[in-house]
Amino acid sequence: MDTIFSKIINREIPADIVYEDDLCLAFRDVNPQAPTHILVIPKKPISKLAESLPGDEPLLGHLLLTANRIAESEGIDDAFRLVINNGEGAGQTVFHLHIHILAGRPFTWPPG
Ligand code: AMP
């Protein structure tokens, strides 16, 4: 299913892209919830984490390591939060798997 994130991958709509490689793309969230708010997405259109397959294991590891490298390159390596919303009930609004990188403000626990 085509989502707004596929359109960003295909350069059909603009985004503030901070990183790209063969497997993934990272860009700044259009409605930031923290001073730094970046989304890391696979180029493969996986709708949500629960739809990923055993064969996606290297890709999912790559997304996590890429998120960490982006945090380092943004100078936020000591305190950041990664979030994956899976399903509407958990707050997912775009059905293309994405990792939120949030940083630059204090975070509470448990999350809201
Ligand atoms: P989620 O609620 O976990 O599905 O997160 C979707 C995120 O995508 C939200 O934080 C939105 O602000 C963000 N978003 C939606 N459209 C765009 C866009 N065109 N460019 C950048 N971020 C977007």
GROMACS .gro file of N, CA, C and O and ligand atoms in nm:
model
  471
    1MET      N    1   0.085  -0.120   0.000
    1MET     CA    2   0.000   0.000   0.000
    1MET      C    3   0.088   0.125   0.000
    1MET      O    4   0.185   0.132   0.075
    2ASP      N    5   0.053   0.220  -0.085
    2ASP     CA    6   0.131   0.343  -0.096
    2ASP      C    7   0.099   0.437   0.019
    2ASP      O    8  -0.018   0.463   0.047
    3THR      N    9   0.200   0.486   0.087
    3THR     CA   10   0.178   0.583   0.194
    3THR      C   11   0.257   0.709   0.161
    3THR      O   12   0.335   0.713   0.066
    4ILE      N   13   0.240   0.809   0.247
    4ILE     CA   14   0.315   0.934   0.229
    4ILE      C   15   0.466   0.908   0.236
    4ILE      O   16   0.545   0.977   0.172
    5PHE      N   17   0.505   0.803   0.312
    5PHE     CA   18   0.649   0.775   0.324
    5PHE      C   19   0.704   0.714   0.194
    5PHE      O   20   0.818   0.740   0.157
    6SER      N   21   0.623   0.634   0.121
    6SER     CA   22   0.668   0.586  -0.011
    6SER      C   23   0.690   0.704  -0.103
    6SER      O   24   0.783   0.705  -0.184
    7LYS      N   25   0.603   0.803  -0.093
    7LYS     CA   26   0.616   0.922  -0.178
    7LYS      C   27   0.744   0.998  -0.144
    7LYS      O   28   0.809   1.055  -0.232
    8ILE      N   29   0.782   1.000  -0.016
    8ILE     CA   30   0.909   1.064   0.023
    8ILE      C   31   1.026   0.984  -0.034
    8ILE      O   32   1.121   1.041  -0.089
    9ILE      N   33   1.020   0.851  -0.022
    9ILE     CA   34   1.127   0.765  -0.077
    9ILE      C   35   1.142   0.791  -0.226
    9ILE      O   36   1.254   0.803  -0.277
   10ASN      N   37   1.030   0.802  -0.297
   10ASN     CA   38   1.032   0.821  -0.443
   10ASN      C   39   1.049   0.966  -0.485
   10ASN      O   40   1.039   0.997  -0.604
   11ARG      N   41   1.070   1.053  -0.388
   11ARG     CA   42   1.090   1.197  -0.414
   11ARG      C   43   0.968   1.260  -0.482
   11ARG      O   44   0.980   1.356  -0.557
   12GLU      N   45   0.850   1.205  -0.454
   12GLU     CA   46   0.728   1.265  -0.509
   12GLU      C   47   0.681   1.379  -0.422
   12GLU      O   48   0.608   1.468  -0.467
   13ILE      N   49   0.717   1.376  -0.292
   13ILE     CA   50   0.692   1.491  -0.206
   13ILE      C   51   0.823   1.521  -0.131
   13ILE      O   52   0.904   1.431  -0.107
   14PRO      N   53   0.844   1.647  -0.092
   14PRO     CA   54   0.971   1.685  -0.030
   14PRO      C   55   0.979   1.642   0.115
   14PRO      O   56   0.877   1.623   0.183
   15ALA      N   57   1.101   1.627   0.163
   15ALA     CA   58   1.125   1.602   0.305
   15ALA      C   59   1.265   1.651   0.335
   15ALA      O   60   1.349   1.664   0.245
   16ASP      N   61   1.289   1.677   0.463
   16ASP     CA   62   1.423   1.722   0.507
   16ASP      C   63   1.504   1.595   0.538
   16ASP      O   64   1.506   1.548   0.652
   17ILE      N   65   1.566   1.540   0.436
   17ILE     CA   66   1.634   1.411   0.447
   17ILE      C   67   1.772   1.431   0.512
   17ILE      O   68   1.848   1.518   0.470
   18VAL      N   69   1.799   1.350   0.615
   18VAL     CA   70   1.927   1.362   0.685
   18VAL      C   71   2.020   1.244   0.656
   18VAL      O   72   2.140   1.252   0.680
   19TYR      N   73   1.965   1.134   0.605
   19TYR     CA   74   2.049   1.016   0.578
   19TYR      C   75   1.976   0.926   0.478
   19TYR      O   76   1.854   0.913   0.483
   20GLU      N   77   2.055   0.863   0.391
   20GLU     CA   78   1.998   0.764   0.298
   20GLU      C   79   2.103   0.660   0.264
   20GLU      O   80   2.222   0.693   0.247
   21ASP      N   81   2.062   0.536   0.254
   21ASP     CA   82   2.147   0.432   0.195
   21ASP      C   83   2.056   0.337   0.116
   21ASP      O   84   1.938   0.368   0.094
   22ASP      N   85   2.110   0.223   0.076
   22ASP     CA   86   2.032   0.132  -0.010
   22ASP      C   87   1.906   0.079   0.059
   22ASP      O   88   1.808   0.044  -0.007
   23LEU      N   89   1.912   0.070   0.191
   23LEU     CA   90   1.804   0.003   0.265
   23LEU      C   91   1.708   0.097   0.336
   23LEU      O   92   1.595   0.058   0.367
   24CYS      N   93   1.754   0.218   0.365
   24CYS     CA   94   1.668   0.305   0.448
   24CYS      C   95   1.687   0.453   0.418
   24CYS      O   96   1.780   0.492   0.346
   25LEU      N   97   1.595   0.529   0.474
   25LEU     CA   98   1.595   0.674   0.458
   25LEU      C   99   1.561   0.734   0.594
   25LEU      O  100   1.482   0.676   0.670
   26ALA      N  101   1.620   0.850   0.625
   26ALA     CA  102   1.587   0.920   0.750
   26ALA      C  103   1.561   1.066   0.718
   26ALA      O  104   1.634   1.128   0.639
   27PHE      N  105   1.456   1.120   0.779
   27PHE     CA  106   1.418   1.260   0.752
   27PHE      C  107   1.354   1.318   0.877
   27PHE      O  108   1.307   1.246   0.966
   28ARG      N  109   1.353   1.452   0.883
   28ARG     CA  110   1.298   1.520   1.002
   28ARG      C  111   1.145   1.514   1.000
   28ARG      O  112   1.083   1.531   0.895
   29ASP      N  113   1.089   1.487   1.119
   29ASP     CA  114   0.943   1.481   1.132
   29ASP      C  115   0.885   1.620   1.106
   29ASP      O  116   0.937   1.721   1.156
   30VAL      N  117   0.778   1.624   1.030
   30VAL     CA  118   0.715   1.751   0.993
   30VAL      C  119   0.644   1.816   1.113
   30VAL      O  120   0.621   1.937   1.112
   31ASN      N  121   0.614   1.737   1.215
   31ASN     CA  122   0.545   1.787   1.334
   31ASN      C  123   0.624   1.744   1.458
   31ASN      O  124   0.582   1.656   1.532
   32PRO      N  125   0.742   1.807   1.478
   32PRO     CA  126   0.837   1.755   1.579
   32PRO      C  127   0.782   1.760   1.721
   32PRO      O  128   0.722   1.858   1.762
   33GLN      N  129   0.805   1.651   1.793
   33GLN     CA  130   0.763   1.639   1.932
   33GLN      C  131   0.879   1.661   2.029
   33GLN      O  132   0.865   1.643   2.150
   34ALA      N  133   0.993   1.700   1.975
   34ALA     CA  134   1.113   1.729   2.055
   34ALA      C  135   1.204   1.813   1.966
   34ALA      O  136   1.186   1.813   1.843
   35PRO      N  137   1.301   1.884   2.023
   35PRO     CA  138   1.390   1.967   1.940
   35PRO      C  139   1.455   1.887   1.826
   35PRO      O  140   1.471   1.938   1.715
   36THR      N  141   1.492   1.762   1.852
   36THR     CA  142   1.533   1.672   1.744
   36THR      C  143   1.429   1.562   1.731
   36THR      O  144   1.399   1.494   1.830
   37HIS      N  145   1.371   1.548   1.612
   37HIS     CA  146   1.272   1.443   1.587
   37HIS      C  147   1.291   1.396   1.444
   37HIS      O  148   1.255   1.467   1.348
   38ILE      N  149   1.349   1.279   1.432
   38ILE     CA  150   1.384   1.223   1.301
   38ILE      C  151   1.316   1.087   1.288
   38ILE      O  152   1.305   1.012   1.387
   39LEU      N  153   1.273   1.055   1.167
   39LEU     CA  154   1.212   0.924   1.139
   39LEU      C  155   1.308   0.843   1.053
   39LEU      O  156   1.362   0.895   0.955
   40VAL      N  157   1.331   0.719   1.092
   40VAL     CA  158   1.412   0.626   1.011
   40VAL      C  159   1.317   0.521   0.955
   40VAL      O  160   1.245   0.455   1.032
   41ILE      N  161   1.316   0.507   0.822
   41ILE     CA  162   1.222   0.413   0.759
   41ILE      C  163   1.297   0.319   0.665
   41ILE      O  164   1.395   0.359   0.601
   42PRO      N  165   1.249   0.195   0.655
   42PRO     CA  166   1.306   0.106   0.553
   42PRO      C  167   1.252   0.147   0.416
   42PRO      O  168   1.139   0.197   0.406
   43LYS      N  169   1.330   0.125   0.312
   43LYS     CA  170   1.276   0.149   0.177
   43LYS      C  171   1.175   0.041   0.142
   43LYS      O  172   1.080   0.065   0.068
   44LYS      N  173   1.194  -0.078   0.198
   44LYS     CA  174   1.095  -0.184   0.179
   44LYS      C  175   0.965  -0.144   0.250
   44LYS      O  176   0.969  -0.105   0.368
   45PRO      N  177   0.850  -0.152   0.182
   45PRO     CA  178   0.726  -0.105   0.244
   45PRO      C  179   0.665  -0.206   0.341
   45PRO      O  180   0.569  -0.275   0.309
   46ILE      N  181   0.719  -0.211   0.461
   46ILE     CA  182   0.662  -0.293   0.568
   46ILE      C  183   0.562  -0.203   0.641
   46ILE      O  184   0.599  -0.094   0.686
   47SER      N  185   0.435  -0.246   0.653
   47SER     CA  186   0.334  -0.153   0.706
   47SER      C  187   0.352  -0.124   0.854
   47SER      O  188   0.326  -0.014   0.900
   48LYS      N  189   0.394  -0.226   0.929
   48LYS     CA  190   0.418  -0.205   1.073
   48LYS      C  191   0.507  -0.318   1.122
   48LYS      O  192   0.523  -0.421   1.054
   49LEU      N  193   0.564  -0.298   1.241
   49LEU     CA  194   0.660  -0.396   1.291
   49LEU      C  195   0.600  -0.535   1.294
   49LEU      O  196   0.666  -0.633   1.260
   50ALA      N  197   0.472  -0.545   1.332
   50ALA     CA  198   0.406  -0.675   1.344
   50ALA      C  199   0.394  -0.748   1.210
   50ALA      O  200   0.369  -0.867   1.207
   51GLU      N  201   0.412  -0.675   1.101
   51GLU     CA  202   0.405  -0.736   0.967
   51GLU      C  203   0.543  -0.774   0.915
   51GLU      O  204   0.556  -0.823   0.803
   52SER      N  205   0.647  -0.749   0.993
   52SER     CA  206   0.781  -0.787   0.946
   52SER      C  207   0.797  -0.938   0.956
   52SER      O  208   0.728  -1.006   1.032
   53LEU      N  209   0.890  -0.989   0.875
   53LEU     CA  210   0.908  -1.134   0.861
   53LEU      C  211   1.045  -1.173   0.916
   53LEU      O  212   1.134  -1.088   0.929
   54PRO      N  213   1.064  -1.303   0.945
   54PRO     CA  214   1.196  -1.345   0.993
   54PRO      C  215   1.309  -1.299   0.901
   54PRO      O  216   1.416  -1.261   0.948
   55GLY      N  217   1.283  -1.297   0.770
   55GLY     CA  218   1.386  -1.254   0.675
   55GLY      C  219   1.421  -1.106   0.686
   55GLY      O  220   1.520  -1.060   0.628
   56ASP      N  221   1.339  -1.030   0.758
   56ASP     CA  222   1.365  -0.886   0.776
   56ASP      C  223   1.463  -0.859   0.890
   56ASP      O  224   1.495  -0.742   0.917
   57GLU      N  225   1.510  -0.964   0.955
   57GLU     CA  226   1.594  -0.943   1.074
   57GLU      C  227   1.716  -0.854   1.045
   57GLU      O  228   1.741  -0.758   1.121
   58PRO      N  229   1.792  -0.879   0.936
   58PRO     CA  230   1.907  -0.791   0.910
   58PRO      C  231   1.862  -0.646   0.884
   58PRO      O  232   1.930  -0.551   0.928
   59LEU      N  233   1.750  -0.629   0.815
   59LEU     CA  234   1.700  -0.494   0.787
   59LEU      C  235   1.663  -0.422   0.917
   59LEU      O  236   1.698  -0.305   0.937
   60LEU      N  237   1.595  -0.492   1.006
   60LEU     CA  238   1.552  -0.430   1.132
   60LEU      C  239   1.674  -0.393   1.217
   60LEU      O  240   1.678  -0.286   1.278
   61GLY      N  241   1.775  -0.479   1.216
   61GLY     CA  242   1.899  -0.446   1.287
   61GLY      C  243   1.966  -0.325   1.225
   61GLY      O  244   2.016  -0.238   1.296
   62HIS      N  245   1.963  -0.318   1.093
   62HIS     CA  246   2.022  -0.204   1.023
   62HIS      C  247   1.952  -0.074   1.061
   62HIS      O  248   2.018   0.029   1.082
   63LEU      N  249   1.820  -0.078   1.072
   63LEU     CA  250   1.745   0.044   1.108
   63LEU      C  251   1.786   0.093   1.247
   63LEU      O  252   1.805   0.213   1.270
   64LEU      N  253   1.803  -0.001   1.339
   64LEU     CA  254   1.839   0.036   1.476
   64LEU      C  255   1.980   0.093   1.481
   64LEU      O  256   2.005   0.197   1.545
   65LEU      N  257   2.072   0.028   1.414
   65LEU     CA  258   2.211   0.078   1.414
   65LEU      C  259   2.220   0.212   1.341
   65LEU      O  260   2.296   0.301   1.382
   66THR      N  261   2.138   0.228   1.236
   66THR     CA  262   2.136   0.357   1.165
   66THR      C  263   2.081   0.466   1.256
   66THR      O  264   2.135   0.577   1.259
   67ALA      N  265   1.977   0.435   1.330
   67ALA     CA  266   1.921   0.534   1.424
   67ALA      C  267   2.029   0.577   1.523
   67ALA      O  268   2.043   0.696   1.554
   68ASN      N  269   2.106   0.483   1.570
   68ASN     CA  270   2.212   0.517   1.665
   68ASN      C  271   2.318   0.605   1.601
   68ASN      O  272   2.364   0.704   1.660
   69ARG      N  273   2.355   0.572   1.476
   69ARG     CA  274   2.457   0.654   1.406
   69ARG      C  275   2.404   0.795   1.379
   69ARG      O  276   2.479   0.892   1.391
   70ILE      N  277   2.276   0.806   1.347
   70ILE     CA  278   2.218   0.939   1.324
   70ILE      C  279   2.220   1.018   1.455
   70ILE      O  280   2.254   1.136   1.456
   71ALA      N  281   2.185   0.953   1.565
   71ALA     CA  282   2.190   1.021   1.695
   71ALA      C  283   2.331   1.073   1.720
   71ALA      O  284   2.349   1.188   1.762
   72GLU      N  285   2.431   0.992   1.692
   72GLU     CA  286   2.570   1.036   1.710
   72GLU      C  287   2.599   1.156   1.621
   72GLU      O  288   2.657   1.255   1.666
   73SER      N  289   2.556   1.148   1.494
   73SER     CA  290   2.590   1.256   1.401
   73SER      C  291   2.515   1.384   1.433
   73SER      O  292   2.558   1.493   1.397
   74GLU      N  293   2.402   1.372   1.504
   74GLU     CA  294   2.327   1.491   1.546
   74GLU      C  295   2.381   1.546   1.678
   74GLU      O  296   2.329   1.644   1.729
   75GLY      N  297   2.480   1.479   1.734
   75GLY     CA  298   2.539   1.523   1.860
   75GLY      C  299   2.451   1.495   1.980
   75GLY      O  300   2.458   1.564   2.082
   76ILE      N  301   2.366   1.393   1.970
   76ILE     CA  302   2.272   1.364   2.079
   76ILE      C  303   2.294   1.223   2.132
   76ILE      O  304   2.201   1.156   2.174
   77ASP      N  305   2.420   1.179   2.129
   77ASP     CA  306   2.445   1.038   2.159
   77ASP      C  307   2.421   1.001   2.305
   77ASP      O  308   2.407   0.883   2.336
   78ASP      N  309   2.416   1.097   2.397
   78ASP     CA  310   2.407   1.058   2.537
   78ASP      C  311   2.262   1.042   2.586
   78ASP      O  312   2.238   0.973   2.683
   79ALA      N  313   2.165   1.105   2.522
   79ALA     CA  314   2.027   1.095   2.569
   79ALA      C  315   1.930   1.110   2.453
   79ALA      O  316   1.911   1.219   2.400
   80PHE      N  317   1.873   0.999   2.414
   80PHE     CA  318   1.770   1.005   2.310
   80PHE      C  319   1.673   0.890   2.332
   80PHE      O  320   1.702   0.794   2.403
   81ARG      N  321   1.555   0.904   2.272
   81ARG     CA  322   1.454   0.798   2.284
   81ARG      C  323   1.415   0.750   2.144
   81ARG      O  324   1.393   0.831   2.054
   82LEU      N  325   1.407   0.619   2.127
   82LEU     CA  326   1.356   0.559   2.003
   82LEU      C  327   1.216   0.506   2.030
   82LEU      O  328   1.194   0.441   2.134
   83VAL      N  329   1.125   0.531   1.936
   83VAL     CA  330   0.986   0.488   1.953
   83VAL      C  331   0.939   0.422   1.823
   83VAL      O  332   0.965   0.475   1.714
   84ILE      N  333   0.872   0.308   1.837
   84ILE     CA  334   0.800   0.248   1.724
   84ILE      C  335   0.656   0.231   1.768
   84ILE      O  336   0.628   0.155   1.862
   85ASN      N  337   0.565   0.304   1.705
   85ASN     CA  338   0.423   0.285   1.732
   85ASN      C  339   0.372   0.176   1.639
   85ASN      O  340   0.386   0.188   1.517
   86ASN      N  341   0.317   0.070   1.696
   86ASN     CA  342   0.269  -0.042   1.615
   86ASN      C  343   0.117  -0.053   1.627
   86ASN      O  344   0.066  -0.093   1.733
   87GLY      N  345   0.046  -0.012   1.522
   87GLY     CA  346  -0.100  -0.022   1.524
   87GLY      C  347  -0.165   0.107   1.573
   87GLY      O  348  -0.106   0.183   1.650
   88GLU      N  349  -0.287   0.127   1.524
   88GLU     CA  350  -0.362   0.250   1.557
   88GLU      C  351  -0.372   0.273   1.706
   88GLU      O  352  -0.355   0.385   1.755
   89GLY      N  353  -0.400   0.166   1.780
   89GLY     CA  354  -0.420   0.178   1.925
   89GLY      C  355  -0.295   0.224   1.997
   89GLY      O  356  -0.302   0.275   2.110
   90ALA      N  357  -0.180   0.208   1.934
   90ALA     CA  358  -0.053   0.253   1.993
   90ALA      C  359  -0.009   0.387   1.935
   90ALA      O  360   0.101   0.434   1.964
   91GLY      N  361  -0.094   0.448   1.852
   91GLY     CA  362  -0.064   0.580   1.801
   91GLY      C  363  -0.005   0.582   1.661
   91GLY      O  364   0.036   0.688   1.613
   92GLN      N  365   0.000   0.467   1.593
   92GLN     CA  366   0.054   0.467   1.457
   92GLN      C  367  -0.044   0.535   1.362
   92GLN      O  368  -0.163   0.501   1.361
   93THR      N  369   0.005   0.630   1.285
   93THR     CA  370  -0.081   0.702   1.189
   93THR      C  371  -0.035   0.683   1.045
   93THR      O  372  -0.115   0.700   0.953
   94VAL      N  373   0.092   0.650   1.026
   94VAL     CA  374   0.143   0.624   0.891
   94VAL      C  375   0.184   0.477   0.886
   94VAL      O  376   0.271   0.434   0.962
   95PHE      N  377   0.120   0.404   0.793
   95PHE     CA  378   0.140   0.259   0.792
   95PHE      C  379   0.253   0.218   0.696
   95PHE      O  380   0.234   0.144   0.600
   96HIS      N  381   0.369   0.271   0.733
   96HIS     CA  382   0.498   0.232   0.674
   96HIS      C  383   0.591   0.236   0.796
   96HIS      O  384   0.610   0.343   0.857
   97LEU      N  385   0.647   0.120   0.831
   97LEU     CA  386   0.729   0.108   0.952
   97LEU      C  387   0.827   0.225   0.966
   97LEU      O  388   0.891   0.264   0.868
   98HIS      N  389   0.836   0.281   1.086
   98HIS     CA  390   0.932   0.389   1.111
   98HIS      C  391   0.975   0.389   1.257
   98HIS      O  392   0.896   0.356   1.345
   99ILE      N  393   1.098   0.428   1.276
   99ILE     CA  394   1.152   0.448   1.412
   99ILE      C  395   1.161   0.599   1.433
   99ILE      O  396   1.225   0.670   1.354
  100HIS      N  397   1.099   0.648   1.540
  100HIS     CA  398   1.116   0.787   1.578
  100HIS      C  399   1.245   0.800   1.661
  100HIS      O  400   1.265   0.723   1.756
  101ILE      N  401   1.328   0.896   1.627
  101ILE     CA  402   1.440   0.936   1.714
  101ILE      C  403   1.401   1.071   1.774
  101ILE      O  404   1.376   1.166   1.701
  102LEU      N  405   1.393   1.073   1.906
  102LEU     CA  406   1.354   1.195   1.977
  102LEU      C  407   1.465   1.235   2.073
  102LEU      O  408   1.519   1.150   2.145
  103ALA      N  409   1.497   1.365   2.075
  103ALA     CA  410   1.602   1.410   2.166
  103ALA      C  411   1.593   1.560   2.185
  103ALA      O  412   1.524   1.629   2.109
  104GLY      N  413   1.664   1.607   2.288
  104GLY     CA  414   1.676   1.752   2.308
  104GLY      C  415   1.586   1.806   2.415
  104GLY      O  416   1.578   1.928   2.435
  105ARG      N  417   1.514   1.719   2.484
  105ARG     CA  418   1.433   1.761   2.599
  105ARG      C  419   1.425   1.644   2.695
  105ARG      O  420   1.451   1.528   2.655
  106PRO      N  421   1.388   1.668   2.822
  106PRO     CA  422   1.372   1.555   2.914
  106PRO      C  423   1.250   1.471   2.875
  106PRO      O  424   1.152   1.523   2.825
  107PHE      N  425   1.260   1.341   2.896
  107PHE     CA  426   1.148   1.249   2.868
  107PHE      C  427   1.103   1.184   2.998
  107PHE      O  428   1.185   1.151   3.083
  108THR      N  429   0.973   1.164   3.009
  108THR     CA  430   0.920   1.099   3.129
  108THR      C  431   0.895   0.951   3.100
  108THR      O  432   0.889   0.908   2.985
  109TRP      N  433   0.880   0.876   3.206
  109TRP     CA  434   0.846   0.734   3.195
  109TRP      C  435   0.745   0.700   3.303
  109TRP      O  436   0.763   0.745   3.416
  110PRO      N  437   0.635   0.630   3.277
  110PRO     CA  438   0.601   0.572   3.148
  110PRO      C  439   0.559   0.678   3.046
  110PRO      O  440   0.513   0.787   3.084
  111PRO      N  441   0.575   0.645   2.916
  111PRO     CA  442   0.533   0.738   2.812
  111PRO      C  443   0.381   0.751   2.809
  111PRO      O  444   0.311   0.660   2.854
  112GLY      N  445   0.330   0.858   2.753
  112GLY     CA  446   0.185   0.881   2.750
  112GLY      C  447   0.119   0.798   2.641
  112GLY      O  448   0.182   0.734   2.562
  113AMP     P1  449   0.325   0.754   1.385
  113AMP     O1  450   0.216   0.831   1.457
  113AMP     O2  451   0.414   0.675   1.476
  113AMP     O3  452   0.269   0.674   1.270
  113AMP     O4  453   0.422   0.865   1.324
  113AMP     C1  454   0.403   0.924   1.201
  113AMP     C2  455   0.486   1.049   1.201
  113AMP     O5  456   0.501   1.091   1.067
  113AMP     C3  457   0.425   1.166   1.279
  113AMP     O6  458   0.515   1.206   1.382
  113AMP     C4  459   0.407   1.272   1.172
  113AMP     O7  460   0.431   1.402   1.221
  113AMP     C5  461   0.507   1.232   1.067
  113AMP     N1  462   0.480   1.275   0.933
  113AMP     C6  463   0.363   1.263   0.865
  113AMP     N2  464   0.376   1.313   0.740
  113AMP     C7  465   0.505   1.354   0.729
  113AMP     C8  466   0.581   1.417   0.625
  113AMP     N3  467   0.526   1.444   0.505
  113AMP     N4  468   0.711   1.447   0.649
  113AMP     C9  469   0.765   1.420   0.769
  113AMP     N5  470   0.700   1.362   0.871
  113AMP    C10  471   0.571   1.330   0.852
   0.00000   0.00000   0.00000
